[in-house]
PDB file of C-alpha atoms in Angstrom:
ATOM      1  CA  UNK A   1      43.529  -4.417   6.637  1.00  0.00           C
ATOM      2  CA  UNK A   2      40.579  -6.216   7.234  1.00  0.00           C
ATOM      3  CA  UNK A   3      38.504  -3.353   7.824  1.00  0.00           C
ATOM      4  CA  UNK A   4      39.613  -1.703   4.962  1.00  0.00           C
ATOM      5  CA  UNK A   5      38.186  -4.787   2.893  1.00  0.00           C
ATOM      6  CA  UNK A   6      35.043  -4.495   4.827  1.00  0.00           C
ATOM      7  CA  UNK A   7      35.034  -1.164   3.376  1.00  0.00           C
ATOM      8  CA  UNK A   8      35.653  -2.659   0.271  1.00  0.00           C
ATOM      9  CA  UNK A   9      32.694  -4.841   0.271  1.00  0.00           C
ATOM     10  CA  UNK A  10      30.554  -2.382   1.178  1.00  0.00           C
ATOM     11  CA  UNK A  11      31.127   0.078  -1.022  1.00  0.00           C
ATOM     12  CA  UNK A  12      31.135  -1.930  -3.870  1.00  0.00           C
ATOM     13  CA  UNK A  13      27.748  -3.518  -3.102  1.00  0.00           C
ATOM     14  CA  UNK A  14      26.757  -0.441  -2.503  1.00  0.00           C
ATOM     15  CA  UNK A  15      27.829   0.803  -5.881  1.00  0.00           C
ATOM     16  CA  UNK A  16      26.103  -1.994  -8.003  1.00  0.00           C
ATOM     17  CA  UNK A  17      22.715  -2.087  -5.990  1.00  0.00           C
ATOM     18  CA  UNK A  18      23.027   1.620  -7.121  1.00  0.00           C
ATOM     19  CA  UNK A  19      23.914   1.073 -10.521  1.00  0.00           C
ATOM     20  CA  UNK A  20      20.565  -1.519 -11.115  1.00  0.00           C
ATOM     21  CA  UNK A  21      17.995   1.321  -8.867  1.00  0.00           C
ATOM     22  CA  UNK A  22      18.340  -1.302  -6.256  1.00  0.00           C
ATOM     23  CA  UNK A  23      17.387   1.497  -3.464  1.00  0.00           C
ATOM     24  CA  UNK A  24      16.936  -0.842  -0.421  1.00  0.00           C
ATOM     25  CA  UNK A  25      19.467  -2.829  -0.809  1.00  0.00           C
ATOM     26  CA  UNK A  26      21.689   0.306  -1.193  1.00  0.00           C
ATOM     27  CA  UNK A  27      20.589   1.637   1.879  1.00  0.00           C
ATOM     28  CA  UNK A  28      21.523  -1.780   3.631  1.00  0.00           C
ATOM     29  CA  UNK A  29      24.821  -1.523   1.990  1.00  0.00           C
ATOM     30  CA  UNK A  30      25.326   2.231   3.341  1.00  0.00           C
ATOM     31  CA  UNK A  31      24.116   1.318   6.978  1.00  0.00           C
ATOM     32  CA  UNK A  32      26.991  -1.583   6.903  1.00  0.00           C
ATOM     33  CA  UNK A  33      29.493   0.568   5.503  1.00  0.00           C
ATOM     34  CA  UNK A  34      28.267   2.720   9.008  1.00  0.00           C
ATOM     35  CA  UNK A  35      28.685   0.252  11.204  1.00  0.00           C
ATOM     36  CA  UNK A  36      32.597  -0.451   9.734  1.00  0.00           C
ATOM     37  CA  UNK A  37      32.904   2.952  10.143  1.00  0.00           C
ATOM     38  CA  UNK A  38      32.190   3.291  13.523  1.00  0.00           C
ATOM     39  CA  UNK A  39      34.212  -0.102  14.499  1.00  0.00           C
ATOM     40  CA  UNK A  40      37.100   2.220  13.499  1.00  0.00           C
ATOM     41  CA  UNK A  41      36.034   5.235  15.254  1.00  0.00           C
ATOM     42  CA  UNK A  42      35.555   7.015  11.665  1.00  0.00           C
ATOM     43  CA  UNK A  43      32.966   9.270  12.931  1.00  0.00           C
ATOM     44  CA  UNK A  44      32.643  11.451  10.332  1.00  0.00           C
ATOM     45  CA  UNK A  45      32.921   9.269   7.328  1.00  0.00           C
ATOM     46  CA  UNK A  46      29.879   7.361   9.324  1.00  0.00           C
ATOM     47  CA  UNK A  47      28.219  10.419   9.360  1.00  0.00           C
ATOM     48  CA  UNK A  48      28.120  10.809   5.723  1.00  0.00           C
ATOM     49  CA  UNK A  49      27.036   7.446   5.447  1.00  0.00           C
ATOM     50  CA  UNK A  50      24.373   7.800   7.593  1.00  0.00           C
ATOM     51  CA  UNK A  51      22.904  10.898   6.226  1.00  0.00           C
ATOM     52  CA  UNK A  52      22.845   8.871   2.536  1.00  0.00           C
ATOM     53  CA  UNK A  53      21.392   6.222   4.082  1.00  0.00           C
ATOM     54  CA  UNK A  54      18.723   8.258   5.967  1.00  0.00           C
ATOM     55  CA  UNK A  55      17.621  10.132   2.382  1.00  0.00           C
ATOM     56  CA  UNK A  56      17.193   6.512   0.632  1.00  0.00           C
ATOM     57  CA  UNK A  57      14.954   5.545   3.648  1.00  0.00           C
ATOM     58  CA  UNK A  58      12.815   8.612   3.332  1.00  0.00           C
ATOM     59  CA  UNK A  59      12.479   8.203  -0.315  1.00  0.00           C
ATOM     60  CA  UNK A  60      11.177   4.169   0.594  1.00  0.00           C
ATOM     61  CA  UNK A  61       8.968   5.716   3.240  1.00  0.00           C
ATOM     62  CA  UNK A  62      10.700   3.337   5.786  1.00  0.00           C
ATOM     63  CA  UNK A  63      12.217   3.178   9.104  1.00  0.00           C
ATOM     64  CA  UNK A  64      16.284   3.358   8.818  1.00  0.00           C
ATOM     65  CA  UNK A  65      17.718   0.286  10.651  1.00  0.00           C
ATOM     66  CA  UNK A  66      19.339   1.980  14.158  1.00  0.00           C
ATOM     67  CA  UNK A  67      21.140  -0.990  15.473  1.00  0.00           C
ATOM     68  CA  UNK A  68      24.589   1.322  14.360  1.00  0.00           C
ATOM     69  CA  UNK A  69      23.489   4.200  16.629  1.00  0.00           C
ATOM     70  CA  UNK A  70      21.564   2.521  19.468  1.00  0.00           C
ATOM     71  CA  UNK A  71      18.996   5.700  19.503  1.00  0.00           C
ATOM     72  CA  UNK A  72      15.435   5.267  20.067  1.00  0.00           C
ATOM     73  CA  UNK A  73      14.317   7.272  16.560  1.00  0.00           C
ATOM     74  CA  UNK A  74      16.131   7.737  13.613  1.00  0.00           C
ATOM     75  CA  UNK A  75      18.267  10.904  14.524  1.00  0.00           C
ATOM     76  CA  UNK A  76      16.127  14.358  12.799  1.00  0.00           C
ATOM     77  CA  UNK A  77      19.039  16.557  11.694  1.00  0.00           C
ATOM     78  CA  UNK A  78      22.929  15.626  11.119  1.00  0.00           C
ATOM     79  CA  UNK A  79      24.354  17.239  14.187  1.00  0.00           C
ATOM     80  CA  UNK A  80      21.926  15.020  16.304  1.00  0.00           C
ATOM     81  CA  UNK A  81      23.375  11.958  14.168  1.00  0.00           C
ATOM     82  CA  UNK A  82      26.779  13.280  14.751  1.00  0.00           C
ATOM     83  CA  UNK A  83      26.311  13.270  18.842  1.00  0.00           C
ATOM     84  CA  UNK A  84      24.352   9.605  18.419  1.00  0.00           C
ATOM     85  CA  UNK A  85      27.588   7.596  16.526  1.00  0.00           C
ATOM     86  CA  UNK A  86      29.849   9.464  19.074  1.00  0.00           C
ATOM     87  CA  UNK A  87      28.498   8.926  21.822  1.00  0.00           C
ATOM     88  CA  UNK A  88      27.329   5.560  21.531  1.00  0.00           C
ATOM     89  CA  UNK A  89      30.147   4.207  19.789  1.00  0.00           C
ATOM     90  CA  UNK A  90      31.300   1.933  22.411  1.00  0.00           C
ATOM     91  CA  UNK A  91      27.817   0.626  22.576  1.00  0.00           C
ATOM     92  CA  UNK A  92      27.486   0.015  18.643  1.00  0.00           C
ATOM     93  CA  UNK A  93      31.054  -2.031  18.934  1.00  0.00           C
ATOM     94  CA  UNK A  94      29.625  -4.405  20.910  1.00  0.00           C
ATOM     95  CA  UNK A  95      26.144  -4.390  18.993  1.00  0.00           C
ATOM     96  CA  UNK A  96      28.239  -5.285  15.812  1.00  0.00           C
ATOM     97  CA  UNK A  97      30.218  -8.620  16.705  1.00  0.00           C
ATOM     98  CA  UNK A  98      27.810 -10.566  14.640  1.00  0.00           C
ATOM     99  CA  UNK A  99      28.545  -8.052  11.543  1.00  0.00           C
ATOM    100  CA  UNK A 100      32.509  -8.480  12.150  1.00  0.00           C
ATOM    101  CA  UNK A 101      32.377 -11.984  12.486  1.00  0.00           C
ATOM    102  CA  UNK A 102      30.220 -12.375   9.041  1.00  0.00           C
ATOM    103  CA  UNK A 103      32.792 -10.487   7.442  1.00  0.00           C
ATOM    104  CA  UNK A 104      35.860 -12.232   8.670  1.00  0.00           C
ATOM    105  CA  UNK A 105      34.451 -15.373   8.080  1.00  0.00           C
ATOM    106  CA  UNK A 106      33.760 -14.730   4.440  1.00  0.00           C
ATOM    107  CA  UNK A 107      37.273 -13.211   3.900  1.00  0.00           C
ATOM    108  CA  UNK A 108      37.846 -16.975   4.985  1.00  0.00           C
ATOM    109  CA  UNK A 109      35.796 -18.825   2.602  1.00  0.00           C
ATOM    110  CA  UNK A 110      37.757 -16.298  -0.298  1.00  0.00           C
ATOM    111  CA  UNK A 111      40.963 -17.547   1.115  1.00  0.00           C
ATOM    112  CA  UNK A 112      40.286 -21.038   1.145  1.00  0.00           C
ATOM    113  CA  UNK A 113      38.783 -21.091  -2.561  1.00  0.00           C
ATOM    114  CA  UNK A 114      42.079 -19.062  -4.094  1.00  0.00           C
ATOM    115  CA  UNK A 115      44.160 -22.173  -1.063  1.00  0.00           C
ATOM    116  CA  UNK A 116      45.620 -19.084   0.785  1.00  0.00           C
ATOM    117  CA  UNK A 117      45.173 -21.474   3.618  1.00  0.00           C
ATOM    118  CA  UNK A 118      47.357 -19.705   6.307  1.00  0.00           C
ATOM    119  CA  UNK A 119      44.938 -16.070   6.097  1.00  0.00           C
ATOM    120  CA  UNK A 120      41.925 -18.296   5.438  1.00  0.00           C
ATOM    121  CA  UNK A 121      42.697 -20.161   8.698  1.00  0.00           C
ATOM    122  CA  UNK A 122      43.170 -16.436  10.934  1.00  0.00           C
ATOM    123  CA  UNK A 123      40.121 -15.126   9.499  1.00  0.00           C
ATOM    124  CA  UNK A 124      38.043 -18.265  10.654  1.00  0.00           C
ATOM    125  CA  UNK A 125      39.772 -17.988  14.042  1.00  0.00           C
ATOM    126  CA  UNK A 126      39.245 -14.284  14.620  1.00  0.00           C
ATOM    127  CA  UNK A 127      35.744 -14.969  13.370  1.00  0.00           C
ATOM    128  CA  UNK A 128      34.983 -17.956  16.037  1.00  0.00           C
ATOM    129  CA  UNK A 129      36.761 -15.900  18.977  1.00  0.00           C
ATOM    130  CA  UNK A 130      34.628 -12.881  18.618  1.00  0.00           C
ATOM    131  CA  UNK A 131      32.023 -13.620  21.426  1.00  0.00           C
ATOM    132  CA  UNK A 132      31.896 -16.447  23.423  1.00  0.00           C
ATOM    133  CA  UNK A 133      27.651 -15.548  24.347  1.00  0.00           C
ATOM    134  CA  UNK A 134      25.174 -17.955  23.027  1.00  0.00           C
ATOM    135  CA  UNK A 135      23.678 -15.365  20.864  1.00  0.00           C
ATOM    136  CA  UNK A 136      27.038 -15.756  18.376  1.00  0.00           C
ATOM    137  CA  UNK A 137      26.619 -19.328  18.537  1.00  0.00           C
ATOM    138  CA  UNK A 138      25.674 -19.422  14.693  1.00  0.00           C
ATOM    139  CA  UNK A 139      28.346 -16.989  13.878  1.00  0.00           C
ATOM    140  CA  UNK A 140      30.879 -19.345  15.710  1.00  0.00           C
ATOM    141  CA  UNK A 141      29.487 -22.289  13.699  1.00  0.00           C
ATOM    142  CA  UNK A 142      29.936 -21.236  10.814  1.00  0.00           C
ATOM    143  CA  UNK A 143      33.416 -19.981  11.262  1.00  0.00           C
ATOM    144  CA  UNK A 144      34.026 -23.502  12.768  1.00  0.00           C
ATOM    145  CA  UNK A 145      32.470 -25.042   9.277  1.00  0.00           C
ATOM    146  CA  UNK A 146      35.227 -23.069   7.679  1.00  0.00           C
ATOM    147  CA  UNK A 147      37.728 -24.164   9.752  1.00  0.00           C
ATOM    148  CA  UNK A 148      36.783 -28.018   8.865  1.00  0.00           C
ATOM    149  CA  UNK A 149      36.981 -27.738   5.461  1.00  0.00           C
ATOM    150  CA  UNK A 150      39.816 -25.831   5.108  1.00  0.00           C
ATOM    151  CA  UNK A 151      41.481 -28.512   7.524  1.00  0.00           C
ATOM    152  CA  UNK A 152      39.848 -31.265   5.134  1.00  0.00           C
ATOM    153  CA  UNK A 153      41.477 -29.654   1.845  1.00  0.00           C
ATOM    154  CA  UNK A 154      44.902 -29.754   3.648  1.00  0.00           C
ATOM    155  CA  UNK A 155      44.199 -33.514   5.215  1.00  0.00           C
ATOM    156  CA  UNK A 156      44.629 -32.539   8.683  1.00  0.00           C
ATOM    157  CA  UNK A 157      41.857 -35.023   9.351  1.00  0.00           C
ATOM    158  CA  UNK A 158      41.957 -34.549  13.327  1.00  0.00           C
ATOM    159  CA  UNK A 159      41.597 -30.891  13.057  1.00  0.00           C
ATOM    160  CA  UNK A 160      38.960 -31.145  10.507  1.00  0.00           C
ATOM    161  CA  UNK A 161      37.010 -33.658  12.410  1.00  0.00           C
ATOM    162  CA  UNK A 162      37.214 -30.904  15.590  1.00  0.00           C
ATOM    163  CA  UNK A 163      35.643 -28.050  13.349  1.00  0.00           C
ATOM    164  CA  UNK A 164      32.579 -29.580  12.034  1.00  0.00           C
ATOM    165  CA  UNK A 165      32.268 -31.586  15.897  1.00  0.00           C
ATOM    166  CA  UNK A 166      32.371 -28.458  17.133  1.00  0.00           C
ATOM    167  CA  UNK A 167      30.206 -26.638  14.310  1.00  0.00           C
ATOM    168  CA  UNK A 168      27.784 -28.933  15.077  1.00  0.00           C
ATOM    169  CA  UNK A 169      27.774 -28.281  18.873  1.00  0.00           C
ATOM    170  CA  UNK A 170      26.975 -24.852  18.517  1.00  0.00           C
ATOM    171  CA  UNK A 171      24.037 -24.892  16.100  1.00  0.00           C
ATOM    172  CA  UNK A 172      22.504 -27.304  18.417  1.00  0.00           C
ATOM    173  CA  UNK A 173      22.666 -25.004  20.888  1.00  0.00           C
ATOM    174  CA  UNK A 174      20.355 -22.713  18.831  1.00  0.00           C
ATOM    175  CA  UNK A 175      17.899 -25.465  17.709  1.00  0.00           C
ATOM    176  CA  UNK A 176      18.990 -24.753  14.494  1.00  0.00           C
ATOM    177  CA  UNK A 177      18.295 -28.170  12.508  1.00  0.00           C
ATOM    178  CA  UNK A 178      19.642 -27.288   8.932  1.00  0.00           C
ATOM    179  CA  UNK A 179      23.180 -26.281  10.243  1.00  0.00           C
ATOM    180  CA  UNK A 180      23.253 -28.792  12.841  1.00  0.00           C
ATOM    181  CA  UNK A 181      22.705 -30.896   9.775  1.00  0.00           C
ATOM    182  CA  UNK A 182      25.245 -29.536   7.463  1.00  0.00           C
ATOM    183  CA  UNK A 183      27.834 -29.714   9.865  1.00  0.00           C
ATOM    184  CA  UNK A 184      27.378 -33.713  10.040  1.00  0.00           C
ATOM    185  CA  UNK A 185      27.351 -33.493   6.273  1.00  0.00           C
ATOM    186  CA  UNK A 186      30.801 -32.525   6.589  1.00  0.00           C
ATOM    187  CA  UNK A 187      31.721 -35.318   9.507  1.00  0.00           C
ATOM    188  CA  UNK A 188      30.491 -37.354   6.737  1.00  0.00           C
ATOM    189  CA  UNK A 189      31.866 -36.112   4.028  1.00  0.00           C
ATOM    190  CA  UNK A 190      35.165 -36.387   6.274  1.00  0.00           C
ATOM    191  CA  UNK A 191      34.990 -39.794   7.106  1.00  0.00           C
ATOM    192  CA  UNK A 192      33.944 -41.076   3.696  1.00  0.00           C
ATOM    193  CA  UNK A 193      37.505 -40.051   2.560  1.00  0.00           C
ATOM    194  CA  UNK A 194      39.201 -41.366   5.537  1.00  0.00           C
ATOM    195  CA  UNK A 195      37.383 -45.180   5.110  1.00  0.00           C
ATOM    196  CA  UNK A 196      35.905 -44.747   8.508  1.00  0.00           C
ATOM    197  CA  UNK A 197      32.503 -46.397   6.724  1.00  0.00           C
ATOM    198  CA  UNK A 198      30.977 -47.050  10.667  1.00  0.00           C
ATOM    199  CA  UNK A 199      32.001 -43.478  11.973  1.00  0.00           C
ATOM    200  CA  UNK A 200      30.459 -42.460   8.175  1.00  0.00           C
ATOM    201  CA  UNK A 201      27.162 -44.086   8.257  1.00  0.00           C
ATOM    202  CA  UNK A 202      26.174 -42.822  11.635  1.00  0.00           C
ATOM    203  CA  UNK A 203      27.055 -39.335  10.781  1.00  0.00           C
ATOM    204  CA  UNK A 204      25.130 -39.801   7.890  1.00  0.00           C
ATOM    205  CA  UNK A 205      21.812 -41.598   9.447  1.00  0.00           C
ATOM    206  CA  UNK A 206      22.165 -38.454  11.994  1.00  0.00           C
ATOM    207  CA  UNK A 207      21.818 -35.856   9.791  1.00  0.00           C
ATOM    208  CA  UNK A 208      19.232 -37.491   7.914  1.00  0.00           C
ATOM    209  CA  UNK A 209      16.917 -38.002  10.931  1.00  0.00           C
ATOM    210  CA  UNK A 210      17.007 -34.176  10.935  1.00  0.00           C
ATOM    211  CA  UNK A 211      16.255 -33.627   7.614  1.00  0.00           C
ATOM    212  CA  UNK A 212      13.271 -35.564   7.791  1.00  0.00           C
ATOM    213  CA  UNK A 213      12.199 -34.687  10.945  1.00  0.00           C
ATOM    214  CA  UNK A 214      12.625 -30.926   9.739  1.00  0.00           C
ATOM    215  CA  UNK A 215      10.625 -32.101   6.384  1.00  0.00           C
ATOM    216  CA  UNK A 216      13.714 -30.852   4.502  1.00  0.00           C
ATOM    217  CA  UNK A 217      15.172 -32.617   1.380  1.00  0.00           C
ATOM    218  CA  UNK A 218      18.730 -34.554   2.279  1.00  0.00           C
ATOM    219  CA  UNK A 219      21.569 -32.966   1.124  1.00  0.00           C
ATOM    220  CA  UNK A 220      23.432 -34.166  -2.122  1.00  0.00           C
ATOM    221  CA  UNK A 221      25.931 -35.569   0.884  1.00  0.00           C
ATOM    222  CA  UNK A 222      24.187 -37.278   2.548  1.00  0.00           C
ATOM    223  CA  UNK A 223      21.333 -38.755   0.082  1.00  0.00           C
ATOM    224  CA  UNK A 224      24.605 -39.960  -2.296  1.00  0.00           C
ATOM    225  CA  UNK A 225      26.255 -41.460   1.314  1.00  0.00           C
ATOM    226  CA  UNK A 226      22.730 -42.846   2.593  1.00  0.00           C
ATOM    227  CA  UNK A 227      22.261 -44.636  -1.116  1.00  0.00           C
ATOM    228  CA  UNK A 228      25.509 -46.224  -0.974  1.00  0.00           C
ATOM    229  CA  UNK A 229      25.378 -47.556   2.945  1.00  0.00           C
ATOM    230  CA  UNK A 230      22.010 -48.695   2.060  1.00  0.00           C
ATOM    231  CA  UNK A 231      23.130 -50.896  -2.020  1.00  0.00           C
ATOM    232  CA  UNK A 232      26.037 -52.077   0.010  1.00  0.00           C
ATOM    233  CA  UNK A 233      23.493 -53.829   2.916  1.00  0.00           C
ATOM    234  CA  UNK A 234      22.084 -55.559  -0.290  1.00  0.00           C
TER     235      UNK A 234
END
């Protein structure tokens, strides 16, 4: 089921970018739509999508992305493309955890905003158990993120407080600043309504350190949060 809404996505996207001339992003659309293909061993309908994909390329007068075939060059005919998805499929499964993960994890962000909590909560999951490596660490994060707020919406304030702890783990592991950030936005946020003010500030005054130190503007968080601490030390 989730594939098929993969499939969904895709197509659709692919649909309107074709609808507005939109030929790139198209040809992005069709070269996803190949990779969901392939993570279901639909050969042939990758095929197809391949060869589409491989005319809008030519017509740009640009490479076609080959991270869903593993080849060296762009395959030159269709029964070379055909022998490329099938016999590298098991190699373009493992190339595409970071595609299945973004997927499942915003099926979980469109359960969460309709409060399907329950299939919001197994998409974020299935999304943060993908790859345990260090290069999914952002993927995992932002499942994670997911995971906090939908636990905040429901007040399962423990389980909320793991998520974005744990959000925040990974992105440091990357060095990436912003997340790493945004994931104490949400410790913040998350204290705030529990009247833990200490727990709050320091979250808070941590994020903001990064901000600045990243010459980034605060967050609406966590410059609203930072203004209050700071009137209330008045």
């Amino acid at each position: 089921r989730r594939f098929e809404e993969a499939e969904d996505c895709f197509t659709g996207a692919r649909t309107a970018y074709a609808t507005f001339a939109n030929q790139k992003d198209e040809a992005r659309a069709l070269e996803c739509l190949v990779e969901v293909y392939i993570l279901q061993n639909k050969f042939d309908e990758a095929r197809v999508a391949c060869a589409e994909a491989r005319d809008i390329c030519k017509t740009l007068g640009r490479p076609m992305r080959n991270i869903c075939l593993k080849t060296r060059k762009p395959p030159s005919n269709l029964e070379e493309m055909d022998a490329a998805i099938r016999s590298n499929a098991s190699g373009a499964r493992n190339a595409q955890d970071s595609l299945r993960a973004g997927v499942l994890t915003r099926f979980g962000y469109d359960h969460l905003r309709r409060g399907a909590f329950k299939d919001g909560e197994e998409c974020f999951r299935l999304a943060q158990g993908i790859s345990p490596g260090l290069e999914m660490a952002h993927e995992r994060g932002v499942a994670l993120m997911g995971l906090g707020l939908l636990f905040l919406v429901q007040k399962r304030i423990d389980e909320a407080e793991s998520g974005f702890v744990q959000a925040r783990v990974e992105f440091a592991s990357i060095a990436d600043g912003i997340q790493e950030a945004t994931a104490l936005d949400g410790l913040t946020m998350l204290y705030n309504d529990a009247g833990r003010d200490g727990d709050a500030r320091k979250a808070c005054a941590e994020a903001r350190d990064i901000y600045l130190r990243m010459g980034q503007p605060m967050s609406e968080m966590c410059a609203q949060s930072w203004k209050r601490f700071q009137d209330s030390e008045k």
